[in-house]
mmCIF file of C-alpha atoms in Angstrom:
data_model
loop_
_atom_site.group_PDB
_atom_site.id
_atom_site.type_symbol
_atom_site.label_atom_id
_atom_site.label_comp_id
_atom_site.label_asym_id
_atom_site.label_seq_id
_atom_site.Cartn_x
_atom_site.Cartn_y
_atom_site.Cartn_z
ATOM 1 C CA MET G 23 0.000 0.000 0.000
ATOM 2 C CA SER G 24 1.566 3.271 -1.037
ATOM 3 C CA HIS G 25 0.988 6.646 0.529
ATOM 4 C CA ASN G 26 -1.875 8.656 -0.940
ATOM 5 C CA ALA G 27 -2.921 11.637 1.192
ATOM 6 C CA THR G 28 -6.425 11.893 -0.212
ATOM 7 C CA LYS G 29 -7.095 8.190 0.254
ATOM 8 C CA TRP G 30 -5.891 8.266 3.868
ATOM 9 C CA ASP G 31 -7.924 11.377 4.661
ATOM 10 C CA GLU G 32 -11.052 9.690 3.328
ATOM 11 C CA LYS G 33 -10.438 6.560 5.396
ATOM 12 C CA PHE G 34 -9.693 8.550 8.545
ATOM 13 C CA ALA G 35 -12.893 10.582 8.129
ATOM 14 C CA ILE G 36 -14.895 7.343 8.041
ATOM 15 C CA ASP G 37 -13.100 5.228 10.680
ATOM 16 C CA TYR G 38 -9.925 6.767 12.082
ATOM 17 C CA LYS G 39 -9.025 4.173 14.720
ATOM 18 C CA GLY G 40 -10.272 1.254 12.652
ATOM 19 C CA THR G 41 -8.072 2.278 9.725
ATOM 20 C CA LEU G 42 -4.902 2.642 11.803
ATOM 21 C CA CYS G 43 -5.525 -0.616 13.676
ATOM 22 C CA SER G 44 -6.520 -2.672 10.640
ATOM 23 C CA ASP G 45 -4.444 -5.524 9.244
ATOM 24 C CA ASN G 46 -3.907 -3.442 6.115
ATOM 25 C CA MET G 47 -1.549 -1.165 8.049
ATOM 26 C CA THR G 48 0.991 -4.011 8.217
ATOM 27 C CA ASP G 49 1.485 -3.666 4.454
ATOM 28 C CA VAL G 50 2.164 0.077 4.505
ATOM 29 C CA ASP G 51 5.484 1.220 3.086
ATOM 30 C CA ASN G 52 6.830 3.105 6.086
ATOM 31 C CA ASP G 53 9.160 5.099 3.856
ATOM 32 C CA LEU G 54 6.108 6.599 2.166
ATOM 33 C CA TYR G 55 3.538 6.664 4.942
ATOM 34 C CA LYS G 56 3.241 9.910 6.878
ATOM 35 C CA ARG G 57 1.734 9.898 10.374
ATOM 36 C CA ASP G 58 -1.230 12.219 10.537
ATOM 37 C CA CYS G 59 -0.193 13.165 14.107
ATOM 38 C CA PRO G 60 3.320 13.297 15.573
ATOM 39 C CA PHE G 61 4.219 10.613 18.115
ATOM 40 C CA PRO G 62 2.891 10.259 20.801
ATOM 41 C CA THR G 63 -0.305 12.130 19.829
ATOM 42 C CA LEU G 64 -3.498 11.067 18.072
ATOM 43 C CA ASN G 65 -6.394 12.761 16.395
ATOM 44 C CA LYS G 66 -9.166 13.370 18.918
ATOM 45 C CA GLY G 67 -11.418 11.213 16.753
ATOM 46 C CA TRP G 68 -9.611 8.116 18.054
ATOM 47 C CA VAL G 69 -12.122 7.662 20.896
ATOM 48 C CA ILE G 70 -15.275 9.007 19.260
ATOM 49 C CA GLN G 71 -15.260 9.035 15.479
ATOM 50 C CA SER G 72 -17.690 11.967 15.316
ATOM 51 C CA ASP G 73 -15.009 14.107 17.035
ATOM 52 C CA TYR G 74 -12.595 13.592 14.142
ATOM 53 C CA VAL G 75 -11.234 16.852 12.745
ATOM 54 C CA LYS G 76 -8.353 16.693 10.295
ATOM 55 C CA GLY G 77 -5.167 18.014 11.881
ATOM 56 C CA ASP G 78 -6.513 18.031 15.454
ATOM 57 C CA CYS G 79 -3.842 16.067 17.310
ATOM 58 C CA SER G 80 -4.960 16.993 20.812
ATOM 59 C CA LEU G 81 -5.172 13.427 22.147
ATOM 60 C CA GLN G 82 -2.147 11.847 23.838
ATOM 61 C CA TYR G 83 -1.385 8.137 24.068
ATOM 62 C CA VAL G 84 -1.249 8.479 27.840
ATOM 63 C CA ASP G 85 -4.801 9.872 27.847
ATOM 64 C CA LEU G 86 -5.969 6.445 26.727
ATOM 65 C CA TYR G 87 -3.830 4.559 29.231
ATOM 66 C CA GLY G 88 -4.797 6.572 32.302
ATOM 67 C CA SER G 89 -3.569 5.467 35.739
ATOM 68 C CA SER G 90 -2.423 2.059 34.476
ATOM 69 C CA TYR G 91 0.513 3.709 32.694
ATOM 70 C CA THR G 92 1.443 5.626 35.854
ATOM 71 C CA THR G 93 1.409 2.336 37.763
ATOM 72 C CA LYS G 94 3.595 0.673 35.131
ATOM 73 C CA CYS G 95 6.165 3.482 35.255
ATOM 74 C CA LEU G 96 6.163 3.425 39.049
ATOM 75 C CA ILE G 97 6.828 -0.328 39.132
ATOM 76 C CA TYR G 98 9.830 -0.113 36.808
ATOM 77 C CA SER G 99 11.260 2.969 38.510
ATOM 78 C CA VAL G 100 11.035 1.421 41.978
ATOM 79 C CA ALA G 101 12.437 -1.872 40.669
ATOM 80 C CA ALA G 102 15.493 0.056 39.432
ATOM 81 C CA GLY G 103 15.614 2.429 42.403
ATOM 82 C CA ILE G 104 16.216 -0.322 44.969
ATOM 83 C CA PRO G 105 19.386 -1.728 43.317
ATOM 84 C CA PHE G 106 20.494 1.879 42.770
ATOM 85 C CA CYS G 107 20.382 2.510 46.529
ATOM 86 C CA LEU G 108 22.025 -0.846 47.303
ATOM 87 C CA SER G 109 24.779 -0.201 44.770
ATOM 88 C CA CYS G 110 25.473 3.216 46.295
ATOM 89 C CA TYR G 111 25.636 1.639 49.748
ATOM 90 C CA TYR G 112 27.946 -1.202 48.703
ATOM 91 C CA LEU G 113 30.101 1.169 46.670
ATOM 92 C CA ASN G 114 30.651 3.259 49.791
ATOM 93 C CA ILE G 115 31.609 0.136 51.751
ATOM 94 C CA VAL G 116 34.148 -1.211 49.273
ATOM 95 C CA HIS G 117 35.587 2.275 48.696
ATOM 96 C CA LYS G 118 36.219 2.835 52.422
ATOM 97 C CA SER G 119 37.639 -0.667 52.750
ATOM 98 C CA ARG G 120 40.109 0.004 49.926
ATOM 99 C CA VAL G 121 41.158 3.365 51.352
ATOM 100 C CA SER G 122 41.662 1.867 54.813
ATOM 101 C CA LYS G 123 44.101 -0.662 53.304
ATOM 102 C CA GLY G 124 46.068 2.069 51.562
ATOM 103 C CA ALA G 125 45.247 0.876 48.050
ATOM 104 C CA ALA G 126 45.445 3.724 45.554
ATOM 105 C CA LYS G 127 43.568 2.274 42.584
ATOM 106 C CA PRO G 128 39.863 1.295 42.566
ATOM 107 C CA ASN G 129 39.408 -2.476 42.679
ATOM 108 C CA LEU G 130 37.058 -4.552 40.537
ATOM 109 C CA MET G 131 34.130 -4.412 42.954
ATOM 110 C CA GLU G 132 34.419 -0.638 43.176
ATOM 111 C CA LYS G 133 34.402 -0.312 39.388
ATOM 112 C CA MET G 134 31.474 -2.691 39.029
ATOM 113 C CA PHE G 135 29.333 -0.955 41.632
ATOM 114 C CA SER G 136 30.190 2.429 40.100
ATOM 115 C CA LEU G 137 28.935 1.198 36.724
ATOM 116 C CA ASN G 138 25.885 -0.385 38.329
ATOM 117 C CA VAL G 139 25.068 2.906 40.059
ATOM 118 C CA LEU G 140 25.057 4.590 36.642
ATOM 119 C CA PHE G 141 23.195 1.671 35.064
ATOM 120 C CA SER G 142 20.439 1.553 37.685
ATOM 121 C CA LEU G 143 20.142 5.363 37.670
ATOM 122 C CA CYS G 144 19.565 5.267 33.890
ATOM 123 C CA LEU G 145 16.865 2.622 34.382
ATOM 124 C CA LEU G 146 15.272 4.592 37.215
ATOM 125 C CA ILE G 147 15.021 7.771 35.143
ATOM 126 C CA SER G 148 13.910 6.060 31.929
ATOM 127 C CA GLY G 149 11.333 4.095 33.925
ATOM 128 C CA LEU G 150 9.527 7.334 34.748
ATOM 129 C CA ASP G 151 8.248 7.291 31.161
ATOM 130 C CA ILE G 152 9.159 3.802 30.035
ATOM 131 C CA ASP G 153 7.150 3.837 26.790
ATOM 132 C CA MET G 154 7.987 7.488 25.996
ATOM 133 C CA VAL G 155 4.320 8.474 25.814
ATOM 134 C CA GLY G 156 3.862 10.409 29.061
ATOM 135 C CA GLY G 157 5.615 13.600 28.016
ATOM 136 C CA ILE G 158 8.158 13.224 30.841
ATOM 137 C CA ILE G 159 11.058 11.813 28.847
ATOM 138 C CA GLY G 160 11.306 12.189 25.098
ATOM 139 C CA VAL G 161 12.395 9.585 22.588
ATOM 140 C CA LEU G 162 16.005 10.777 22.295
ATOM 141 C CA PRO G 163 16.691 11.199 26.059
ATOM 142 C CA ARG G 164 15.301 7.736 26.780
ATOM 143 C CA ALA G 165 17.287 6.191 23.925
ATOM 144 C CA ALA G 166 20.434 7.786 25.364
ATOM 145 C CA LEU G 167 19.677 6.606 28.906
ATOM 146 C CA VAL G 168 18.903 3.019 27.917
ATOM 147 C CA GLY G 169 21.866 2.891 25.527
ATOM 148 C CA PHE G 170 24.257 4.217 28.175
ATOM 149 C CA GLY G 171 22.890 1.687 30.676
ATOM 150 C CA ILE G 172 23.382 -1.239 28.287
ATOM 151 C CA ALA G 173 26.937 -0.065 27.590
ATOM 152 C CA CYS G 174 27.601 -0.056 31.360
ATOM 153 C CA VAL G 175 26.428 -3.677 31.581
ATOM 154 C CA MET G 176 28.650 -4.679 28.680
ATOM 155 C CA SER G 177 31.603 -2.952 30.371
ATOM 156 C CA VAL G 178 30.968 -4.956 33.534
ATOM 157 C CA MET G 179 31.068 -8.141 31.443
ATOM 158 C CA PHE G 180 34.352 -7.137 29.807
ATOM 159 C CA MET G 181 35.957 -6.427 33.197
ATOM 160 C CA LEU G 182 34.724 -9.673 34.725
ATOM 161 C CA VAL G 183 35.997 -11.858 31.907
ATOM 162 C CA SER G 184 39.331 -10.019 31.938
ATOM 163 C CA THR G 185 39.659 -10.599 35.683
ATOM 164 C CA TRP G 186 38.728 -14.277 35.431
ATOM 165 C CA ILE G 187 41.326 -14.855 32.722
ATOM 166 C CA THR G 188 43.914 -12.993 34.813
ATOM 167 C CA ILE G 189 43.142 -15.213 37.812
ATOM 168 C CA LEU G 190 43.560 -18.325 35.685
ATOM 169 C CA ASN G 191 46.914 -16.979 34.459
ATOM 170 C CA THR G 192 48.177 -16.388 37.997
ATOM 171 C CA LYS G 193 51.503 -18.042 38.786
ATOM 172 C CA GLY G 194 52.513 -17.845 42.399
ATOM 173 C CA LYS G 195 51.862 -14.277 43.489
ATOM 174 C CA THR G 196 52.096 -12.850 39.986
ATOM 175 C CA ALA G 197 48.853 -12.054 38.188
ATOM 176 C CA THR G 198 49.259 -11.398 34.486
ATOM 177 C CA THR G 199 46.672 -9.957 32.116
ATOM 178 C CA PRO G 200 47.484 -10.716 28.459
ATOM 179 C CA GLY G 201 48.257 -7.578 26.465
ATOM 180 C CA TRP G 202 45.705 -8.439 23.773
ATOM 181 C CA LEU G 203 43.026 -8.713 26.463
ATOM 182 C CA LYS G 204 43.759 -5.247 27.832
ATOM 183 C CA VAL G 205 43.390 -3.809 24.325
ATOM 184 C CA ALA G 206 40.221 -5.847 23.715
ATOM 185 C CA VAL G 207 38.591 -4.497 26.878
ATOM 186 C CA LYS G 208 39.361 -0.869 25.992
ATOM 187 C CA VAL G 209 38.275 -1.157 22.362
ATOM 188 C CA SER G 210 35.137 -3.130 23.236
ATOM 189 C CA THR G 211 34.127 -0.607 25.899
ATOM 190 C CA PHE G 212 34.552 2.245 23.417
ATOM 191 C CA ILE G 213 32.467 0.448 20.769
ATOM 192 C CA ALA G 214 29.773 -0.427 23.310
ATOM 193 C CA PHE G 215 29.288 3.179 24.450
ATOM 194 C CA LEU G 216 29.557 4.556 20.912
ATOM 195 C CA GLY G 217 27.087 2.039 19.520
ATOM 196 C CA GLU G 218 24.473 1.936 22.275
ATOM 197 C CA ALA G 219 24.554 5.471 23.682
ATOM 198 C CA VAL G 220 25.395 7.449 20.524
ATOM 199 C CA PHE G 221 24.059 5.517 17.556
ATOM 200 C CA GLY G 222 21.065 4.491 19.658
ATOM 201 C CA CYS G 223 20.059 8.165 19.362
ATOM 202 C CA VAL G 224 21.352 8.795 15.842
ATOM 203 C CA GLU G 225 18.887 6.278 14.380
ATOM 204 C CA TYR G 226 16.014 8.573 15.434
ATOM 205 C CA ILE G 227 17.408 11.681 13.715
ATOM 206 C CA PRO G 228 14.886 12.731 11.034
ATOM 207 C CA GLY G 229 17.617 13.618 8.521
ATOM 208 C CA LEU G 230 18.436 9.929 8.100
ATOM 209 C CA GLN G 231 14.891 9.136 7.044
ATOM 210 C CA PRO G 232 12.776 9.734 3.915
ATOM 211 C CA ALA G 233 11.000 13.079 3.594
ATOM 212 C CA ASN G 234 7.580 11.838 4.730
ATOM 213 C CA ALA G 235 9.036 9.950 7.703
ATOM 214 C CA GLN G 236 10.874 13.087 8.841
ATOM 215 C CA ILE G 237 7.536 14.685 9.625
ATOM 216 C CA ASN G 238 6.734 11.917 12.121
ATOM 217 C CA SER G 239 8.422 13.732 15.024
ATOM 218 C CA TYR G 240 10.566 10.845 16.281
ATOM 219 C CA GLY G 241 7.640 8.468 15.803
ATOM 220 C CA THR G 242 9.916 6.560 13.445
ATOM 221 C CA TYR G 243 13.533 5.489 13.356
ATOM 222 C CA SER G 244 15.965 4.453 10.648
ATOM 223 C CA GLY G 245 15.908 0.686 10.271
ATOM 224 C CA THR G 246 19.183 0.841 8.334
ATOM 225 C CA CYS G 247 21.056 2.702 11.073
ATOM 226 C CA ASN G 248 19.516 0.409 13.685
ATOM 227 C CA SER G 249 20.578 -2.677 11.715
ATOM 228 C CA ILE G 250 24.167 -1.464 11.264
ATOM 229 C CA LYS G 251 24.406 -0.683 14.974
ATOM 230 C CA ASN G 252 22.995 -4.064 15.997
ATOM 231 C CA GLY G 253 25.204 -5.879 13.497
ATOM 232 C CA ILE G 254 28.411 -4.341 14.850
ATOM 233 C CA LEU G 255 27.404 -4.892 18.476
ATOM 234 C CA GLY G 256 26.237 -8.410 17.650
ATOM 235 C CA PHE G 257 29.696 -9.329 16.334
ATOM 236 C CA LEU G 258 31.282 -7.666 19.375
ATOM 237 C CA ILE G 259 29.160 -9.804 21.706
ATOM 238 C CA MET G 260 30.019 -12.906 19.679
ATOM 239 C CA PHE G 261 33.715 -12.080 20.085
ATOM 240 C CA TRP G 262 33.343 -12.167 23.869
ATOM 241 C CA MET G 263 31.202 -15.281 23.607
ATOM 242 C CA PHE G 264 34.115 -17.106 21.951
ATOM 243 C CA ILE G 265 36.493 -15.768 24.610
ATOM 244 C CA GLY G 266 34.167 -17.156 27.288
ATOM 245 C CA ILE G 267 33.918 -20.537 25.577
ATOM 246 C CA ASN G 268 37.682 -20.746 25.041
ATOM 247 C CA THR G 269 38.364 -19.808 28.671
ATOM 248 C CA GLY G 270 35.727 -22.162 30.035
ATOM 249 C CA LEU G 271 36.995 -25.116 28.002
ATOM 250 C CA GLY G 272 40.598 -24.217 28.805
ATOM 251 C CA VAL G 273 40.067 -24.650 32.550
ATOM 252 C CA ASN G 274 40.228 -28.464 32.390
ATOM 253 C CA LYS G 275 43.468 -28.232 30.411
ATOM 254 C CA LYS G 276 44.821 -25.836 33.016
ATOM 255 C CA LEU G 277 43.906 -28.209 35.847
ATOM 256 C CA ALA G 278 45.368 -31.228 34.065
ATOM 257 C CA ALA G 279 48.711 -29.428 33.812
ATOM 258 C CA GLY G 280 48.642 -28.513 37.514
ATOM 259 C CA SER G 281 47.659 -25.253 39.225
ATOM 260 C CA GLY G 282 51.256 -23.999 39.375
ATOM 261 C CA GLY G 283 50.546 -21.837 42.387
ATOM 262 C CA GLY G 284 47.547 -20.277 40.696
ATOM 263 C CA PRO G 285 43.882 -20.624 41.615
ATOM 264 C CA THR G 286 42.698 -23.757 43.430
ATOM 265 C CA THR G 287 40.841 -26.500 41.571
ATOM 266 C CA LYS G 288 37.549 -25.336 43.073
ATOM 267 C CA GLU G 289 38.140 -21.703 42.110
ATOM 268 C CA ALA G 290 39.260 -22.586 38.588
ATOM 269 C CA LYS G 291 36.221 -24.786 37.995
ATOM 270 C CA LYS G 292 33.949 -22.018 39.276
ATOM 271 C CA ILE G 293 35.544 -19.484 36.927
ATOM 272 C CA GLY G 294 35.184 -21.956 34.061
ATOM 273 C CA ARG G 295 31.472 -22.370 34.784
ATOM 274 C CA MET G 296 30.990 -18.594 34.994
ATOM 275 C CA CYS G 297 32.759 -18.122 31.663
ATOM 276 C CA MET G 298 30.550 -20.719 30.001
ATOM 277 C CA ALA G 299 27.426 -19.118 31.530
ATOM 278 C CA MET G 300 28.581 -15.723 30.255
ATOM 279 C CA ALA G 301 29.173 -17.247 26.818
ATOM 280 C CA ILE G 302 25.606 -18.595 26.754
ATOM 281 C CA GLY G 303 24.293 -15.158 27.707
ATOM 282 C CA CYS G 304 26.391 -13.566 24.973
ATOM 283 C CA GLY G 305 25.044 -16.081 22.472
ATOM 284 C CA ILE G 306 21.486 -15.156 23.340
ATOM 285 C CA GLY G 307 22.373 -11.452 23.193
ATOM 286 C CA SER G 308 23.976 -11.750 19.766
ATOM 287 C CA ILE G 309 20.951 -13.652 18.419
ATOM 288 C CA TYR G 310 18.717 -10.821 19.658
ATOM 289 C CA LYS G 311 20.938 -8.259 17.941
ATOM 290 C CA PHE G 312 20.884 -10.116 14.613
ATOM 291 C CA LEU G 313 17.237 -11.219 14.768
ATOM 292 C CA PHE G 314 15.540 -8.084 13.442
ATOM 293 C CA ILE G 315 18.169 -6.954 10.917
ATOM 294 C CA PRO G 316 16.479 -8.647 7.898
ATOM 295 C CA PHE G 317 13.178 -6.934 8.749
ATOM 296 C CA ARG G 318 14.578 -3.441 9.386
ATOM 297 C CA MET G 319 17.432 -2.993 6.918
ATOM 298 C CA GLY G 320 16.581 -0.358 4.311
ATOM 299 C CA LYS G 321 13.290 0.547 5.988
ATOM 300 C CA THR G 322 11.809 3.169 8.259
ATOM 301 C CA VAL G 323 10.261 1.682 11.401
ATOM 302 C CA VAL G 324 7.078 3.327 12.683
ATOM 303 C CA MET G 325 6.104 3.421 16.351
ATOM 304 C CA ASP G 326 3.022 1.298 17.081
ATOM 305 C CA TYR G 327 -0.390 2.839 17.564
ATOM 306 C CA PRO G 328 -2.137 2.166 20.921
ATOM 307 C CA CYS G 329 -4.760 -0.133 19.440
ATOM 308 C CA SER G 330 -5.192 -2.120 22.673
ATOM 309 C CA GLU G 331 -5.620 1.126 24.653
ATOM 310 C CA SER G 332 -3.633 -0.509 27.446
ATOM 311 C CA PRO G 333 0.092 -0.017 28.054
ATOM 312 C CA GLY G 334 0.567 -3.602 29.215
ATOM 313 C CA MET G 335 2.711 -4.259 32.262
ATOM 314 C CA VAL G 336 5.518 -6.053 30.428
ATOM 315 C CA SER G 337 8.315 -4.057 28.829
ATOM 316 C CA LEU G 338 10.699 -6.788 27.661
ATOM 317 C CA VAL G 339 13.863 -4.701 27.415
ATOM 318 C CA GLY G 340 13.143 -2.848 30.647
ATOM 319 C CA MET G 341 12.441 -6.094 32.501
ATOM 320 C CA ILE G 342 15.603 -7.835 31.269
ATOM 321 C CA LEU G 343 17.807 -4.842 32.118
ATOM 322 C CA THR G 344 16.270 -4.537 35.585
ATOM 323 C CA ILE G 345 16.926 -8.227 36.294
ATOM 324 C CA ILE G 346 20.553 -7.808 35.193
ATOM 325 C CA CYS G 347 20.846 -4.804 37.500
ATOM 326 C CA TRP G 348 19.675 -6.907 40.479
ATOM 327 C CA VAL G 349 21.965 -9.801 39.530
ATOM 328 C CA ILE G 350 25.021 -7.535 39.553
ATOM 329 C CA VAL G 351 24.105 -6.258 43.027
ATOM 330 C CA PHE G 352 23.728 -9.688 44.613
ATOM 331 C CA ALA G 353 26.530 -11.380 42.673
ATOM 332 C CA GLN G 354 29.063 -8.820 43.918
ATOM 333 C CA LYS G 355 27.580 -8.088 47.342
ATOM 334 C CA PRO G 356 30.561 -7.627 49.693
ATOM 335 C CA GLY G 357 30.586 -10.368 52.311
ATOM 336 C CA GLY G 358 30.736 -9.456 55.976
ATOM 337 C CA ALA G 359 30.970 -5.739 55.263
ATOM 338 C CA LYS G 360 30.588 -3.232 58.053
ATOM 339 C CA LYS G 361 31.148 0.458 58.480
ATOM 340 C CA VAL G 362 34.710 1.744 58.307
ATOM 341 C CA GLU G 363 35.494 3.765 61.437
ATOM 342 C CA PRO G 364 38.190 6.463 61.277
ATOM 343 C CA LYS G 365 40.645 6.700 64.189
ATOM 344 C CA LYS G 366 41.779 9.871 65.862
ATOM 345 C CA ASP G 367 45.247 9.584 64.330
ATOM 346 C CA GLY G 368 43.764 9.792 60.849
ATOM 347 C CA THR G 369 43.989 6.078 60.034
ATOM 348 C CA ALA G 370 40.978 3.838 59.614
ATOM 349 C CA SER G 371 39.875 0.406 60.725
ATOM 350 C CA THR G 372 37.124 -1.990 59.742
ATOM 351 C CA LYS G 373 35.330 -4.255 62.183
ATOM 352 C CA THR G 374 34.826 -6.891 59.544
ATOM 353 C CA GLN G 375 36.864 -7.366 56.387
ATOM 354 C CA VAL G 376 35.206 -7.012 53.007
ATOM 355 C CA SER G 377 35.658 -10.195 51.035
ATOM 356 C CA SER G 378 34.947 -11.329 47.505
ATOM 357 C CA SER G 379 36.648 -13.706 45.126
ATOM 358 C CA THR G 380 36.646 -11.022 42.403
ATOM 359 C CA MET G 381 37.394 -7.984 44.520
ATOM 360 C CA SER G 382 40.874 -7.174 43.282
ATOM 361 C CA SER G 383 41.359 -5.991 39.761
ATOM 362 C CA PRO G 384 44.469 -6.781 37.721
#
């Protein structure tokens, strides 16, 4: 179905909502179709057809959703707010513990909790308007927040894998991180933030879209830009998947040759299992990145119309990211941590030592 302004106007005048929610809309060429109202608004004839007036876009998506959308946003914001508070608390604990020991550089736990603070804060803020229809957070700010949060998670993964490999390479008291791995972590982190936080916003820029789509006020995004971004990030995730598989499978070989003063058999096996689990997660993530490329490449993707008139309580991406946020908190929770008390002479002491198998960074 190609775009024909007169034809659409005639259909809208007869049955505005029915036309936009019909099966025929699935065949519309999004490069040619022009939204009659900028996202997230609708013609006031959406509810009562007799109220339809061409060009009157006074109805908001959120007007249809009512309090259910407020409840949805509240649930996701609170779900992200709790790990945000916990991460801030644990970050303070591990920071004071490091300072009390005289260590100058932040350790792994400190870096991870710092990233999780940023990650959970992004989720908390974006959750205030999780579907971008409430007028609180626009399309571009939310895309930047979610993209930055995802990049933080990927950075945590890079650091963890790097630390695990370093532990496995430990000989005696010497921990060695391969040079190629240091470079891989830095380059991967740069690509993750560039791809998710920057290009996650670029794909919405009207200038990248056909003339009609540019009028849609961020109600569309460039499927080509989105596909290129997902393709690059998909290969990046696959790269780390293979690193995880290689490390996980290499543990048995390492044990067969003897620990050589490195990690114990129990520790090595645990790291091997974690690497394999990470590899499985990366495999799933890369499949997700590649899955929609054939359907979006070379096209303009239009935001859905609220045909159900209900926001639904499930936001797949938001739910997955929130779960990851909680997992990071509990996986790296410092054991036996208590408040660091400063002494009068300026030194500090802890009542209970902070402990974690992944606390020290290479």
